[in-house]
Short mmCIF file of C-alpha atoms in Angstrom, two decimals:
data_model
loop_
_atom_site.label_atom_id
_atom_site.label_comp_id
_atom_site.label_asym_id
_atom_site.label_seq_id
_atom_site.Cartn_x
_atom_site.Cartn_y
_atom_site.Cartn_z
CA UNK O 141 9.87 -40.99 -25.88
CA UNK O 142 10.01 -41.68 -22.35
CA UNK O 143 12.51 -40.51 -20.07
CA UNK O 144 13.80 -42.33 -16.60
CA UNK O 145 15.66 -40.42 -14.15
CA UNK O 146 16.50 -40.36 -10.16
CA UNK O 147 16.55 -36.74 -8.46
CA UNK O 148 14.91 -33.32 -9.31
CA UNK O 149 12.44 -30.88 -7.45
CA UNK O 150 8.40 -30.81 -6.87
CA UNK O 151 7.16 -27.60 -5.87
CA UNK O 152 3.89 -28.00 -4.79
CA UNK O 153 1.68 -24.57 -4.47
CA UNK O 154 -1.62 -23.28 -5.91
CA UNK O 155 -2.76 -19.95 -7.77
CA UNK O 156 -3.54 -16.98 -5.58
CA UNK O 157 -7.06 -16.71 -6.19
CA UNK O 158 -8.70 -13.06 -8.26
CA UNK O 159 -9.32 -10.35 -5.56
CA UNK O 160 -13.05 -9.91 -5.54
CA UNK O 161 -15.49 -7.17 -5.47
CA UNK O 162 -18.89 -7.83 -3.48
CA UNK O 163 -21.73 -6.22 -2.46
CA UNK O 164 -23.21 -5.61 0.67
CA UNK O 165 -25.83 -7.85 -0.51
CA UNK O 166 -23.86 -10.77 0.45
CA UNK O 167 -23.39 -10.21 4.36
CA UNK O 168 -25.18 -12.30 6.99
CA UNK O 169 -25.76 -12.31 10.28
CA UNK O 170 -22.23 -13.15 11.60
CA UNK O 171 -20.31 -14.17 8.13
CA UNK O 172 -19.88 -13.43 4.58
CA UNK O 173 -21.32 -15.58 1.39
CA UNK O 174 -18.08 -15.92 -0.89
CA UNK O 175 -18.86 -18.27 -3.99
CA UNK O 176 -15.58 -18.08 -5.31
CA UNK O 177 -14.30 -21.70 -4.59
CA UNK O 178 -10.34 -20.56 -4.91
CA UNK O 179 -10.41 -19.34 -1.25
CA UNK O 180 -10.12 -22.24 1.17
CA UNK O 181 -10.45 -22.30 4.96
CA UNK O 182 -7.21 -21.31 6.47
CA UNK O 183 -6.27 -18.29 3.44
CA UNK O 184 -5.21 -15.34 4.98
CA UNK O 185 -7.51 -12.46 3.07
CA UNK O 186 -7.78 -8.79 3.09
CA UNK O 187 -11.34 -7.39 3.35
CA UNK O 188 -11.43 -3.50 2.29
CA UNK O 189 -14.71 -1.01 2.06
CA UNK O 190 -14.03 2.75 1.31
CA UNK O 191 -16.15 3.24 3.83
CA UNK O 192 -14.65 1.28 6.49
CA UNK O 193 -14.96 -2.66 7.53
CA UNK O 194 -17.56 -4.31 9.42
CA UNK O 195 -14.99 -5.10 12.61
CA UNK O 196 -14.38 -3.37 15.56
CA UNK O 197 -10.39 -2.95 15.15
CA UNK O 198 -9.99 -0.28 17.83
CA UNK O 199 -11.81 -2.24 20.39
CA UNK O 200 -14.39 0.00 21.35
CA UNK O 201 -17.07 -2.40 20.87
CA UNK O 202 -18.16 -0.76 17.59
CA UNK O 203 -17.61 -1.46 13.81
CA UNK O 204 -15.20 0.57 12.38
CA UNK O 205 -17.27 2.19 9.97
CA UNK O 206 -19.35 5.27 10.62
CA UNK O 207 -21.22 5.99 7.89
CA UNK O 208 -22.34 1.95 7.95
CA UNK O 209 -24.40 2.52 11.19
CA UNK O 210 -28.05 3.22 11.52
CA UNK O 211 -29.89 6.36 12.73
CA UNK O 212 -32.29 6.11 15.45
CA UNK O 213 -34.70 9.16 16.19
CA UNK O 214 -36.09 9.32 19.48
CA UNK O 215 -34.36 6.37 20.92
CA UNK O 216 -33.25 5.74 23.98
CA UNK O 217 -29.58 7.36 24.79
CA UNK O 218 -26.77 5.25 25.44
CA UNK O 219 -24.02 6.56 26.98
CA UNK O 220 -20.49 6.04 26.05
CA UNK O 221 -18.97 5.80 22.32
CA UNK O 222 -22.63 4.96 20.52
CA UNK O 223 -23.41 8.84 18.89
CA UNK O 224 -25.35 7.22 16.55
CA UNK O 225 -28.12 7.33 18.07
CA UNK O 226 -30.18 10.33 18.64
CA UNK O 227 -31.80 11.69 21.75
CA UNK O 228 -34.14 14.64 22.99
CA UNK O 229 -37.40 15.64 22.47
CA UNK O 230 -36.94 17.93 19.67
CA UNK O 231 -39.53 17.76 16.99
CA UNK O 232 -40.05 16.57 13.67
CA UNK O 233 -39.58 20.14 12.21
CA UNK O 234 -36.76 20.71 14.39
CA UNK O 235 -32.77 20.08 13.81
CA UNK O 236 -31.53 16.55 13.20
CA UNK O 237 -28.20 16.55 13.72
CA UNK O 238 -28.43 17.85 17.21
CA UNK O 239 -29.59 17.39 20.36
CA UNK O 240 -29.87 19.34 23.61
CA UNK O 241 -26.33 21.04 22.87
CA UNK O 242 -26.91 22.76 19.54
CA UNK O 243 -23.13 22.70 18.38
CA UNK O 244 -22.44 18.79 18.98
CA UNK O 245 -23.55 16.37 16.48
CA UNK O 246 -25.03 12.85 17.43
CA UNK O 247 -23.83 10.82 14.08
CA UNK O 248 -20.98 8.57 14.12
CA UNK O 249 -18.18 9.67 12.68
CA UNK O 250 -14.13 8.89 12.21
CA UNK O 251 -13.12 10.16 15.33
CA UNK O 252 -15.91 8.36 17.91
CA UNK O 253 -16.12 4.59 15.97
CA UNK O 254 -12.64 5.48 13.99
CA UNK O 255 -12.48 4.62 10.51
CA UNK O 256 -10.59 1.80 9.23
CA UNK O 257 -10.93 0.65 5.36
CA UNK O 258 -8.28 -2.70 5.59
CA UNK O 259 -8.90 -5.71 7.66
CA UNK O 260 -7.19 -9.05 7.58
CA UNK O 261 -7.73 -12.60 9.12
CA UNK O 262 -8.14 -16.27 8.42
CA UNK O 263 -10.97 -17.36 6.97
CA UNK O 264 -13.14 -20.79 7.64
CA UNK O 265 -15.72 -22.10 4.59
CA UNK O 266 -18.94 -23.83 5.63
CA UNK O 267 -20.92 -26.04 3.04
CA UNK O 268 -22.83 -23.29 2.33
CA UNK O 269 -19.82 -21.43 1.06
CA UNK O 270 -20.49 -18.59 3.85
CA UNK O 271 -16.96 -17.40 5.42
CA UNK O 272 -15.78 -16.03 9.00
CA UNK O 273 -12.70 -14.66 10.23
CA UNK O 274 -10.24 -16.31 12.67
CA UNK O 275 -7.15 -14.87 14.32
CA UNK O 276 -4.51 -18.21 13.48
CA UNK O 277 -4.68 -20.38 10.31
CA UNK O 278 -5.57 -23.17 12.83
CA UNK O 279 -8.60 -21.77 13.66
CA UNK O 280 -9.07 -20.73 10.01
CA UNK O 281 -8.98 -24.87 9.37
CA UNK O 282 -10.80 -26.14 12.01
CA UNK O 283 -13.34 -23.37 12.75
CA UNK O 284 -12.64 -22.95 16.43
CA UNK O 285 -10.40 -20.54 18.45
CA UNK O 286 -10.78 -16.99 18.86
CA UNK O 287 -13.17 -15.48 15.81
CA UNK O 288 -13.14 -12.25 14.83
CA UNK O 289 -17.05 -11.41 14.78
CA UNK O 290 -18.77 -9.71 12.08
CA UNK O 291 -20.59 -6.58 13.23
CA UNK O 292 -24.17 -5.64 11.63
CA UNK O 293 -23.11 -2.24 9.53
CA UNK O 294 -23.62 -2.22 5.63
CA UNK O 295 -20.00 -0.83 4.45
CA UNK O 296 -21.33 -0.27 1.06
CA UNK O 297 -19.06 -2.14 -2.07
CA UNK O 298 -16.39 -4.32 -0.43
CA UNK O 299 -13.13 -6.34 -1.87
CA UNK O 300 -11.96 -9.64 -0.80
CA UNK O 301 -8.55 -10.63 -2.00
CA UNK O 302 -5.28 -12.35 -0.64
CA UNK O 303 -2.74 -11.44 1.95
CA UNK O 304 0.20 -9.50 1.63
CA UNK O 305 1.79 -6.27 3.34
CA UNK O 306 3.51 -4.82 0.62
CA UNK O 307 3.15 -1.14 0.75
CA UNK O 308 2.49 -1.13 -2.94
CA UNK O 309 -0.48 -4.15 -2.42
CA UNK O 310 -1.87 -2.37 0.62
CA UNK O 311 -2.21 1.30 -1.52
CA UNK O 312 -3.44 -0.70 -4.23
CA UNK O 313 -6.22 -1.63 -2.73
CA UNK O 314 -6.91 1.38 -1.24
CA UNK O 315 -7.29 2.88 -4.99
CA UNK O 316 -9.14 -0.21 -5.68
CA UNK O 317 -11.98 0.21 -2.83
CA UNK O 318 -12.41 4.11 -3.73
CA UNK O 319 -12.61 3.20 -7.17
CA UNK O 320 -16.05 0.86 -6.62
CA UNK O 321 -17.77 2.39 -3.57
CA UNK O 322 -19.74 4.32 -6.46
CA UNK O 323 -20.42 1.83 -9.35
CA UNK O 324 -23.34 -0.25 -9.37
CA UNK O 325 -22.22 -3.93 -9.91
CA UNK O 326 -23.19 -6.29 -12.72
CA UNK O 327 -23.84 -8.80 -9.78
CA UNK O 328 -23.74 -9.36 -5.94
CA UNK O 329 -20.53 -11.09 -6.66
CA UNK O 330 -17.44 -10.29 -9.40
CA UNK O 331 -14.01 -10.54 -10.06
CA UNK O 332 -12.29 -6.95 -9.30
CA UNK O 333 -10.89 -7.16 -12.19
CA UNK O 334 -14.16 -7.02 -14.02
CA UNK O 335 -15.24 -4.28 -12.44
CA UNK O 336 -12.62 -2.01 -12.54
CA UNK O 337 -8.58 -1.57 -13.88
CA UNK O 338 -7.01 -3.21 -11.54
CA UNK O 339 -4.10 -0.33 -9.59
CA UNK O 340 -0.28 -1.41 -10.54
CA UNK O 341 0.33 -2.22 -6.89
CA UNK O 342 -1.76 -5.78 -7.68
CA UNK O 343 1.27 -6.77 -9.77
CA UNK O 344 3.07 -7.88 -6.65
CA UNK O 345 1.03 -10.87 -6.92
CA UNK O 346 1.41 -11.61 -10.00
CA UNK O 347 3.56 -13.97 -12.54
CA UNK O 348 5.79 -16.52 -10.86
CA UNK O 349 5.34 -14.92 -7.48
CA UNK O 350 1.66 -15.68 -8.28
CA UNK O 351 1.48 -18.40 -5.94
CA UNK O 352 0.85 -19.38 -2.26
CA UNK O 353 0.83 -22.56 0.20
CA UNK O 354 4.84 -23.24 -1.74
CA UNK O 355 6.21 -26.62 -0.55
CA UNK O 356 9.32 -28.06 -2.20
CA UNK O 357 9.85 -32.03 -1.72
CA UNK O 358 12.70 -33.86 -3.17
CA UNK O 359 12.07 -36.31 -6.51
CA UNK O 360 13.44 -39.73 -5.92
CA UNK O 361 12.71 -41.80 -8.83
CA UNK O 362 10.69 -40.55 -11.68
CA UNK O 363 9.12 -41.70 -15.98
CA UNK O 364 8.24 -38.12 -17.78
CA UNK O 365 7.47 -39.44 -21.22
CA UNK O 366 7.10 -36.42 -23.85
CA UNK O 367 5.54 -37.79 -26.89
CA UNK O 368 1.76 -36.04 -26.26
CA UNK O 369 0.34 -38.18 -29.29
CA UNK O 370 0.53 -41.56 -27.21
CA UNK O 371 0.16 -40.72 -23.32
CA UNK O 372 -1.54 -42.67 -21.28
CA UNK O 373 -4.43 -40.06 -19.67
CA UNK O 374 -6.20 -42.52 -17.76
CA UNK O 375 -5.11 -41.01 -14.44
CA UNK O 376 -7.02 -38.29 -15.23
CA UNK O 377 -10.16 -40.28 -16.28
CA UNK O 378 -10.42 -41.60 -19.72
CA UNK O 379 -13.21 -39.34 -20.57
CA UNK O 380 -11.81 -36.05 -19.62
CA UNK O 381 -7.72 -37.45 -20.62
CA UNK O 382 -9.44 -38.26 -24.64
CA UNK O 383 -10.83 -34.67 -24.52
CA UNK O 384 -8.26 -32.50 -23.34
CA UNK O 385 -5.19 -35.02 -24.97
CA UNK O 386 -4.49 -31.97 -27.16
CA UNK O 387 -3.57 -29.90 -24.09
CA UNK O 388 -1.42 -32.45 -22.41
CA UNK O 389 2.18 -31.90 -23.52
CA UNK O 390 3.68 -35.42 -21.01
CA UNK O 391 3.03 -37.34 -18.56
CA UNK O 392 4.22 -39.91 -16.21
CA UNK O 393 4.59 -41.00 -12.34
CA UNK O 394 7.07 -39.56 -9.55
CA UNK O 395 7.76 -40.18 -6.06
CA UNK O 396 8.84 -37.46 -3.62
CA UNK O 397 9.84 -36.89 -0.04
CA UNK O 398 8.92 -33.79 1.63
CA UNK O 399 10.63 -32.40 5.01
CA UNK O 400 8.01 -31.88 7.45
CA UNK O 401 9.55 -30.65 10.74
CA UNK O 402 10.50 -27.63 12.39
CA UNK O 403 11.46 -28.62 15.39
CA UNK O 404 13.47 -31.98 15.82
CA UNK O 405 11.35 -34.72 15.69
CA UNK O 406 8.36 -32.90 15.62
CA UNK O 407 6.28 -32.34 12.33
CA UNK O 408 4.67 -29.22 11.90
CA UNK O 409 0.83 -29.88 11.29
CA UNK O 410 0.12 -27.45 9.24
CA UNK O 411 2.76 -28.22 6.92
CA UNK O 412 1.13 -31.55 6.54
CA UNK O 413 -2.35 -30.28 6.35
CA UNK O 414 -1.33 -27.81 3.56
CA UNK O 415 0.27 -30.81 1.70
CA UNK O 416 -2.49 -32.63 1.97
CA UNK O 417 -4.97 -30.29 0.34
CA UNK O 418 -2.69 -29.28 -2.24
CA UNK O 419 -2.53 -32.87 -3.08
CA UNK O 420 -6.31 -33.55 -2.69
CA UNK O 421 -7.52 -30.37 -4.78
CA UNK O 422 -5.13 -31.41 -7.69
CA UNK O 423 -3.38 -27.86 -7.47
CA UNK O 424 -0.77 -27.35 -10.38
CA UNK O 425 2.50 -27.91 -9.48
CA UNK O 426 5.96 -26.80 -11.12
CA UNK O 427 8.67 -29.35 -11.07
CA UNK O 428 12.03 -30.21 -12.36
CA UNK O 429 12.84 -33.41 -13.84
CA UNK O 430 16.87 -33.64 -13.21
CA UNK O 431 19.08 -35.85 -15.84
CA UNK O 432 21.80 -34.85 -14.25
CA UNK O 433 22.58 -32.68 -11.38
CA UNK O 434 26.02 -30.14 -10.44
CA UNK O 435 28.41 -32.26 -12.28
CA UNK O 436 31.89 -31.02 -11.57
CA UNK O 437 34.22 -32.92 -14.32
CA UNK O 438 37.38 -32.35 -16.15
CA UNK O 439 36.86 -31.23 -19.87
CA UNK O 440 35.76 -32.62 -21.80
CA UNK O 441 32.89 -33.53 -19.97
CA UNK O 442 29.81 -31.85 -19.56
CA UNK O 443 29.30 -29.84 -16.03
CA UNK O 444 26.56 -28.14 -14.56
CA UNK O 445 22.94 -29.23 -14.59
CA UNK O 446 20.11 -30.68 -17.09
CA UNK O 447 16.80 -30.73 -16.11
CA UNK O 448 13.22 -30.81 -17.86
CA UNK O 449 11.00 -28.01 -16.06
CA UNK O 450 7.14 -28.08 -16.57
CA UNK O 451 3.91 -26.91 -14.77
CA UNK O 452 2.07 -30.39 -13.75
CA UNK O 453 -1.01 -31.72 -12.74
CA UNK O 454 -0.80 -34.29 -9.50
CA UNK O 455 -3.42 -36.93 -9.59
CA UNK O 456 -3.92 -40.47 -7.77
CA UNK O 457 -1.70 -39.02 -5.57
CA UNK O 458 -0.68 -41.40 -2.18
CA UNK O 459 0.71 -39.83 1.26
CA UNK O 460 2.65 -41.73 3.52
CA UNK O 461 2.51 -40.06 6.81
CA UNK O 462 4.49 -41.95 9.56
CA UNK O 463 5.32 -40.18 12.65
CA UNK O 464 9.18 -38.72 13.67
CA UNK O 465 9.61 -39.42 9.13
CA UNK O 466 9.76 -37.72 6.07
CA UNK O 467 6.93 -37.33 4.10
CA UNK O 468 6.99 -39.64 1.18
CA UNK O 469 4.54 -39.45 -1.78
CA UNK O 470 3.90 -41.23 -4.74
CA UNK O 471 1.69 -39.38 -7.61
CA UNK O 472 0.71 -39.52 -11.59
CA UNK O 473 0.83 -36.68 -13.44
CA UNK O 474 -0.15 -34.66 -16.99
CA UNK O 475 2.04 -31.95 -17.90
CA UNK O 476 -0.11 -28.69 -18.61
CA UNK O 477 2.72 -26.54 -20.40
CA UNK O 478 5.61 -27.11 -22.15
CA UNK O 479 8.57 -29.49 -21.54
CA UNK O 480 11.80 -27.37 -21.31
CA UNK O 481 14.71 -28.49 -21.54
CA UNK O 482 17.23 -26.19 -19.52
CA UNK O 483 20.62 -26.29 -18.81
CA UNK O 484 22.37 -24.20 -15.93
CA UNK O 485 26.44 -24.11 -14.81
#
């Protein structure tokens, strides 16, 4: 059966990609190799290290990690925060953790390059899947604008994961980087939840709140049709439609309009951009197929709303982008879970 209907919602977003536990094996000179293709340019991560991050938060000019430093003897001193590095002429037999002064140690610790086990920031993908950290989602898209460099200090085991300041997230992850700095990982590169039991703070993020980049646009005019044992998959490519048909619960066409200002007369780019990939990278999508929408009758008629709600797939999906207008969009679509049929008053 096919339905036809006028009216509904498509909101457009994409799974927040697993929090991932990495190596030190897989820092560079300057960036970060991340082979996990759910993190796009523009995603605002966390990266955390027990022993502190390769950054220089406090803005002394040194990485915020002590123990990630190396340990030159008989170098040359530098004056200023760098205790790293040793001085003097002491000998080979003689102390190593002092110089001249016999009660002052030359290592860097917490209180001369601080100590700081969370950093955030916007990161940019090259083709060769290596990351670096931006201050603005702009920059994070474009790869330009003030960077946030990568400093040369191995932090030991290190998580990469997605945004959020929740105090429950944020001590989660603290438990989190404490709870790898000692295991040896199956590989330079695995999902944290592999690797350990993930802390109940990562539950913020998950479920329906397990989502980022949300955009709502209005349906106009849209054909669900329900009956999975005749759809018509060839949006998705006859191969791949024939062998995932047992999968598909609907499918059908839609057009939408999505508000893309927030100023008057002014669209916000990165609005647009975001709707753009979304579209582009096929993200699933929940929307809701109105029948009828806040009726208000006498009895005996039927108030309220009817709607069919499913997650959906967006493909052959067309953007009209005229300047000073709404969005408007025109798209196939599979459905991916079941077709509910809700009512609400």
């Amino acid at each position: 059966m096919a339905v036809l209907g006028s009216g509904g919602v498509l909101e457009i977003s994409r799974e927040i990609p697993n929090a991932m536990a990495l190596t030190p094996a897989r820092l560079n000179v300057g960036s970060i190799s991340l082979a996990n293709q759910a993190y796009w340019s523009g995603d605002r991560v966390i990266l955390a290290a027990e022993d502190g991050v390769p950054f220089d938060v406090n803005g002394d000019g040194y990485a915020d990690c002590p123990d990630g430093h190396g340990f030159y003897r008989g170098s040359i001193w530098a004056p200023g925060i760098v205790l790293a590095f040793y001085t003097g002429d002491l000998t080979d037999g003689s102390d190593f953790y002092h110089a001249t002064e016999q009660d002052f140690s030359k290592y860097n610790n917490e209180n001369n390059t601080g100590l700081t086990k969370q950093f955030d920031g916007f990161i940019n993908r090259d083709l060769l899947d290596r990351i670096k950290f931006w201050t603005t989602e702009a920059a994070g898209h474009s790869g330009s604008g003030t960077e946030k460099p990568l400093l040369r200090v191995k932090p030991g085991n290190f998580i990469i994961t997605k945004y959020d300041d929740d105090p429950a997230y944020v001590q989660a992850i603290n438990s989190a980087v404490a709870a790898i700095k000692p295991l040896t990982l199956l590989d330079s590169e695995v999902t944290l939840k592999s690797a350990i039991s993930l802390p109940a703070g990562f539950d913020v993020l998950c479920d329906d709140a397990n989502r980022d980049w949300k955009l709502q646009c209005d349906l106009e005019e849209w054909i669900l049709s329900i009956d999975a044992s005749n759809l018509d998959v060839t949006a998705i490519g006859e191969t791949f439609g024939e062998n995932i048909k047992s999968l598909v619960r609907g499918a059908g066409s839609l057009q939408f309009l999505a508000e893309n200002k927030n100023v008057s007369n002014e669209e916000d780019g990165l609005s647009l951009l975001r709707l753009v990939l979304l579209t582009q990278n096929q993200c699933n999508t929940k929307a809701r197929f109105y029948i009828y929408k806040n009726r208000n009758e006498q009895a005996p008629r039927v108030n309220g709303s009817v709607y069919y709600e499913c997650e959906i797939l967006l493909t052959n999906t067309r953007l009209n982008t005229r300047a000073t207008e709404l969005i408007a969009g025109t798209a196939d679509f599979v459905a991916t879970s079941e077709i509910k049929l809700k009512v609400a008053s």
